[in-house]
Coordinates of C-alpha atoms in Angstrom, one line a residue:
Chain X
X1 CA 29.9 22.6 -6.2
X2 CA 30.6 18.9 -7.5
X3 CA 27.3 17.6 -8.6
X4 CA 26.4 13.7 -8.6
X5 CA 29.9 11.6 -9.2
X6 CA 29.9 7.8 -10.8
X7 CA 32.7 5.6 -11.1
X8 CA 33.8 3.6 -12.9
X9 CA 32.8 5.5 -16.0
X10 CA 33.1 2.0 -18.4
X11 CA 32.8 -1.4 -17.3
X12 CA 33.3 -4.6 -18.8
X13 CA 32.8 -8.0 -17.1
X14 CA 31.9 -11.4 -18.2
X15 CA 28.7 -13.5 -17.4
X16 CA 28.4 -15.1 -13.9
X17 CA 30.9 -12.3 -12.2
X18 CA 30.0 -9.5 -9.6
X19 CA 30.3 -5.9 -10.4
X20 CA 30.3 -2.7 -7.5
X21 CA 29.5 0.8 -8.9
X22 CA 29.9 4.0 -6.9
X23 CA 28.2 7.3 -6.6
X24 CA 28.8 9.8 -4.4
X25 CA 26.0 12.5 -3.9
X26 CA 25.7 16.3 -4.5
X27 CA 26.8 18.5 -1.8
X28 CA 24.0 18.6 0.8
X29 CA 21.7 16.0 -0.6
X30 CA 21.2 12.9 1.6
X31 CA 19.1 10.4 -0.3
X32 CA 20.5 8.1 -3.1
X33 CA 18.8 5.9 -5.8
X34 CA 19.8 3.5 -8.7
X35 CA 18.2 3.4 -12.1
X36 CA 19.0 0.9 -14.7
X37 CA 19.0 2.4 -18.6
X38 CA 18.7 -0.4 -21.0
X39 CA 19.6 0.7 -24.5
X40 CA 16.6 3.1 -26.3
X41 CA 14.6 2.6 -22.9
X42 CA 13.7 4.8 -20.5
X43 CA 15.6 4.5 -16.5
X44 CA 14.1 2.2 -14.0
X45 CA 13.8 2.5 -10.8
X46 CA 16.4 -0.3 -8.7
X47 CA 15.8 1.3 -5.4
X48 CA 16.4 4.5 -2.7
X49 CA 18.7 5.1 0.2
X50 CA 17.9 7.2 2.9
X51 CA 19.8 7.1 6.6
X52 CA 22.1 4.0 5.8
X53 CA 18.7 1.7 4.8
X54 CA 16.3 0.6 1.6
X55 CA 13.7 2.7 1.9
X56 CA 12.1 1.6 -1.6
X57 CA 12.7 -1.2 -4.2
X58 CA 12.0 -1.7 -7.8
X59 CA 11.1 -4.9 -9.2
X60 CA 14.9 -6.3 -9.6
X61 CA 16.0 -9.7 -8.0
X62 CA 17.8 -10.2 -5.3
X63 CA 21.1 -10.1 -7.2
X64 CA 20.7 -6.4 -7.3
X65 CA 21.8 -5.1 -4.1
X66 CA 22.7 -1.8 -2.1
X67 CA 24.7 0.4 0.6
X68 CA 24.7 3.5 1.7
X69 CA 27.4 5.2 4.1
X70 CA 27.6 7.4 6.8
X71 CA 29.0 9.9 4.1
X72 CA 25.9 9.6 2.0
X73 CA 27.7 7.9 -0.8
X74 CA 26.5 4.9 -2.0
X75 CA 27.5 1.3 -4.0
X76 CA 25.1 -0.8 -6.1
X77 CA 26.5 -4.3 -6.2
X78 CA 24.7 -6.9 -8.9
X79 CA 26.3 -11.2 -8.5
X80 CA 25.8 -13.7 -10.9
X81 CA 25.9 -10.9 -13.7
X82 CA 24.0 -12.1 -16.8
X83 CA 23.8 -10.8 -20.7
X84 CA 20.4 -8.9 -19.9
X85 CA 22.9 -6.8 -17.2
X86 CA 23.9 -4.5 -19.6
X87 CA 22.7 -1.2 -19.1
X88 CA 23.6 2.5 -18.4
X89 CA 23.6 2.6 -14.5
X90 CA 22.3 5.8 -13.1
X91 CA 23.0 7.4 -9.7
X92 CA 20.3 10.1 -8.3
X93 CA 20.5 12.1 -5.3
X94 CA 18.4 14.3 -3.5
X95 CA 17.4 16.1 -0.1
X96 CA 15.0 13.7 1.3
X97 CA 12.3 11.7 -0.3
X98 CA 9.1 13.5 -0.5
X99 CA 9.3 13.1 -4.3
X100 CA 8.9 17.1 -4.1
X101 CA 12.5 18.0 -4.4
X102 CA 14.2 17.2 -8.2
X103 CA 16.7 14.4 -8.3
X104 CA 19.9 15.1 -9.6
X105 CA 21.3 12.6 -11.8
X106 CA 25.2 11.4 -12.2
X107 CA 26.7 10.6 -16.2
X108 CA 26.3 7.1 -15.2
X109 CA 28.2 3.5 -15.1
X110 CA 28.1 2.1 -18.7
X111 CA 28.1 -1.9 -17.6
X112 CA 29.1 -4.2 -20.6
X113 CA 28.5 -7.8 -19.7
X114 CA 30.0 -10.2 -22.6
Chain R
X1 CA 0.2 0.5 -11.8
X2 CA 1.6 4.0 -12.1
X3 CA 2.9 5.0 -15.8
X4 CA 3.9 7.3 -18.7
X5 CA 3.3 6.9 -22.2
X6 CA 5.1 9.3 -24.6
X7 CA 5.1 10.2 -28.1
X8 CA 7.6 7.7 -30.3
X9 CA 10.1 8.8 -31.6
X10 CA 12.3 9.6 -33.7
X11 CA 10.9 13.2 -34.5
X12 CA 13.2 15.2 -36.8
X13 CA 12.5 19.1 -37.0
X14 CA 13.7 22.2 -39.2
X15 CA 15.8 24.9 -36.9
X16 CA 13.0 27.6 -35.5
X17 CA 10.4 25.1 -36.1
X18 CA 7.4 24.7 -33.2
X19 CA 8.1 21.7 -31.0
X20 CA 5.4 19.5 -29.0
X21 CA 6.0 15.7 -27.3
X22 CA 3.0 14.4 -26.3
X23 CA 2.9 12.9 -22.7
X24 CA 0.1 11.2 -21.0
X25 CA 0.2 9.6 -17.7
X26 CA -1.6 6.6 -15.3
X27 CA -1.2 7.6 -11.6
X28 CA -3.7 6.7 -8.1
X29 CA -3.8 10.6 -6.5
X30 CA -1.6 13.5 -7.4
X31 CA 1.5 12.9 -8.9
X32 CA 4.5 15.2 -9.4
X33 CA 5.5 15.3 -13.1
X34 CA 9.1 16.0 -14.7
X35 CA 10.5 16.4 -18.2
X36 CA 14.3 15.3 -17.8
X37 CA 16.6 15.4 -21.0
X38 CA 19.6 13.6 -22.2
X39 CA 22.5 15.3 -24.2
X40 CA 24.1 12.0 -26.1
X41 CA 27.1 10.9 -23.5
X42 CA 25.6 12.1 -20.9
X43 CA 23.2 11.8 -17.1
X44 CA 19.7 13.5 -16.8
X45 CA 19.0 17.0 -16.3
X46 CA 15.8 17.7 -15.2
X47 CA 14.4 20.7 -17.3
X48 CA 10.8 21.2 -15.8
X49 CA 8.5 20.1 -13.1
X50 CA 4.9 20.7 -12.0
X51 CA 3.8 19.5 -8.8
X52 CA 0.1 20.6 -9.3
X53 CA -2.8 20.5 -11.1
X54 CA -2.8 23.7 -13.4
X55 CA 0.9 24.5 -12.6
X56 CA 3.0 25.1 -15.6
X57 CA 6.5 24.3 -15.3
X58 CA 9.0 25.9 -17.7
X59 CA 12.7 26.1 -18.5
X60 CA 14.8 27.2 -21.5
X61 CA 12.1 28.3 -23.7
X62 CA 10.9 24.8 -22.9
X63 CA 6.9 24.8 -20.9
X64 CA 4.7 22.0 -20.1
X65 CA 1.3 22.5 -18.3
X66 CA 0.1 19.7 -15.7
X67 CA -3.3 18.6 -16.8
X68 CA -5.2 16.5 -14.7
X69 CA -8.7 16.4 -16.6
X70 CA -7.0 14.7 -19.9
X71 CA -3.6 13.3 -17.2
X72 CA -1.6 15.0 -19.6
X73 CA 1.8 17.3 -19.5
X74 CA 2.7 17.7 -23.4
X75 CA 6.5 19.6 -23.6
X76 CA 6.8 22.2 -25.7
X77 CA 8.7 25.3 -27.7
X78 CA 8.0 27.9 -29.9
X79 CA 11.3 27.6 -31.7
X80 CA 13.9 25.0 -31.4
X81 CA 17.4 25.3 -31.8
X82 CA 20.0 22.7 -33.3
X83 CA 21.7 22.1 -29.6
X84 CA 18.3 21.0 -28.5
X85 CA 18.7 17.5 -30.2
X86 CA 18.9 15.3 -27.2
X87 CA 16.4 12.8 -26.2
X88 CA 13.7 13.9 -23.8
X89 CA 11.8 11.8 -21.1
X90 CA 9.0 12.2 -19.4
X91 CA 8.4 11.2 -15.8
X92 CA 6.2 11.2 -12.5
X93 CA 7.2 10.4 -8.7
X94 CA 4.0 9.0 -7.2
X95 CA 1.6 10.9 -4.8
X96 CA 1.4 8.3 -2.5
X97 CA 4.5 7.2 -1.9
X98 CA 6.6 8.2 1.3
X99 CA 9.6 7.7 -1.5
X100 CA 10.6 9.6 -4.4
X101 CA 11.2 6.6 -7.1
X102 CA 10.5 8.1 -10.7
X103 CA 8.7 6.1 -13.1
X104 CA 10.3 7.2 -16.8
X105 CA 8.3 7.0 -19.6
X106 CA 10.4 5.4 -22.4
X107 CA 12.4 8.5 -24.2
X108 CA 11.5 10.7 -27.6
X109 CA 14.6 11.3 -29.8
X110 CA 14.7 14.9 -30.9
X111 CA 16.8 16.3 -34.0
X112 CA 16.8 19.2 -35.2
X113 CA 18.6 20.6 -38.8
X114 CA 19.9 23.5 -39.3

């Protein structure tokens, strides 16, 4: 049973390009949502897919945005990349979002942005 | 707003010695709360949850109890073991949110000697 999968693995772009990261959820879970991990920091929340739309968004500009597809998988795609952009992207997915069932987290996207 | 504040880290430990990382929380209503780890290289696991008052979550020798009098759910273990080094967050998803977004508290780096 293939848990949460990310790719790419390692990314490097350069200031002022776009980036799209993938995740595909664990078997049977249906919701999907982004977390940014700036180095020595704890994740934060980008925001949550449920049924194709943004159910819930995190205080990130309007650079920062989403899609979710029939399959369940989903893309973050950030423009206009800047320095502060690089992070550990994390993909979580779960059945539903009551907050009552655990997320399950991918190895995440390490974005480099020079 | 809703959020976590956990003991600072580093916090360096003797194999078989007693473990506690403090955790205190600011949530409106009833919160779920969650201990994740991180191996280095690696997603989040979740290793506990409580979605209570009183309840006490516990995984891998690992237990936490959810206290809502002092909004507290300390992690702990009676002896730790050198593949326990990881970094440990602690986290809540919101009781009054239709949405599951988990707010992280900022990470405690554990190492333990052998």
């Amino acid at each position: 049973d293939a848990g949460v999968t990310q790719s790419p693995t390692h990314l490097i772009k350069t200031r002022g390009q776009q980036v799209t990261l993938r995740c595909s959820p664990k078997s049977g879970h249906d919701t999907v949502s982004w977390y940014q991990q700036a180095l020595g920091q704890g994740p934060q929340f980008i925001f949550q897919y449920y049924e194709e739309e943004e159910r819930q968004r995190g205080n990130f500009p309007d650079r920062f945005s989403g899609h979710q597809f029939p399959n369940y998988s989903s893309e973050l795609n950030v423009n206009a990349l800047l320095l502060g952009d690089s992070a550990l992207y994390l993909c979580a997915s779960s059945l539903g979002f009551s907050g009552k069932q655990p997320q399950h987290f991918g190895d995440g996207t390490r974005l480099s942005i020079l | 707003g809703d959020s976590v504040t956990q003991m600072e880290g580093p916090v360096t430990l003797s194999e078989e010695a007693f473990l506690t990382i403090n955790c205190t929380y600011t949530a409106t209503g009833y919160p779920s709360l969650f201990w994740y780890v991180q191996y280095p290289g690696e997603g989040l696991q979740l290793l506990l949850k409580a979605t209570k008052a009183d309840d006490k979550g516990s995984n891998k020798g690992f237990e936490a109890t959810y206290r809502k009098e002092t909004t507290s759910f300390h992690l702990e273990k009676g002896s730790v073991q050198v593949s326990d080094s990881a970094v440990y967050f602690c986290a809540l998803v919101p009781g009054y949110s239709s949405a599951s977004k988990i707010i992280f508290g900022s990470g405690t780096r554990l190492s333990i000697r052998p």
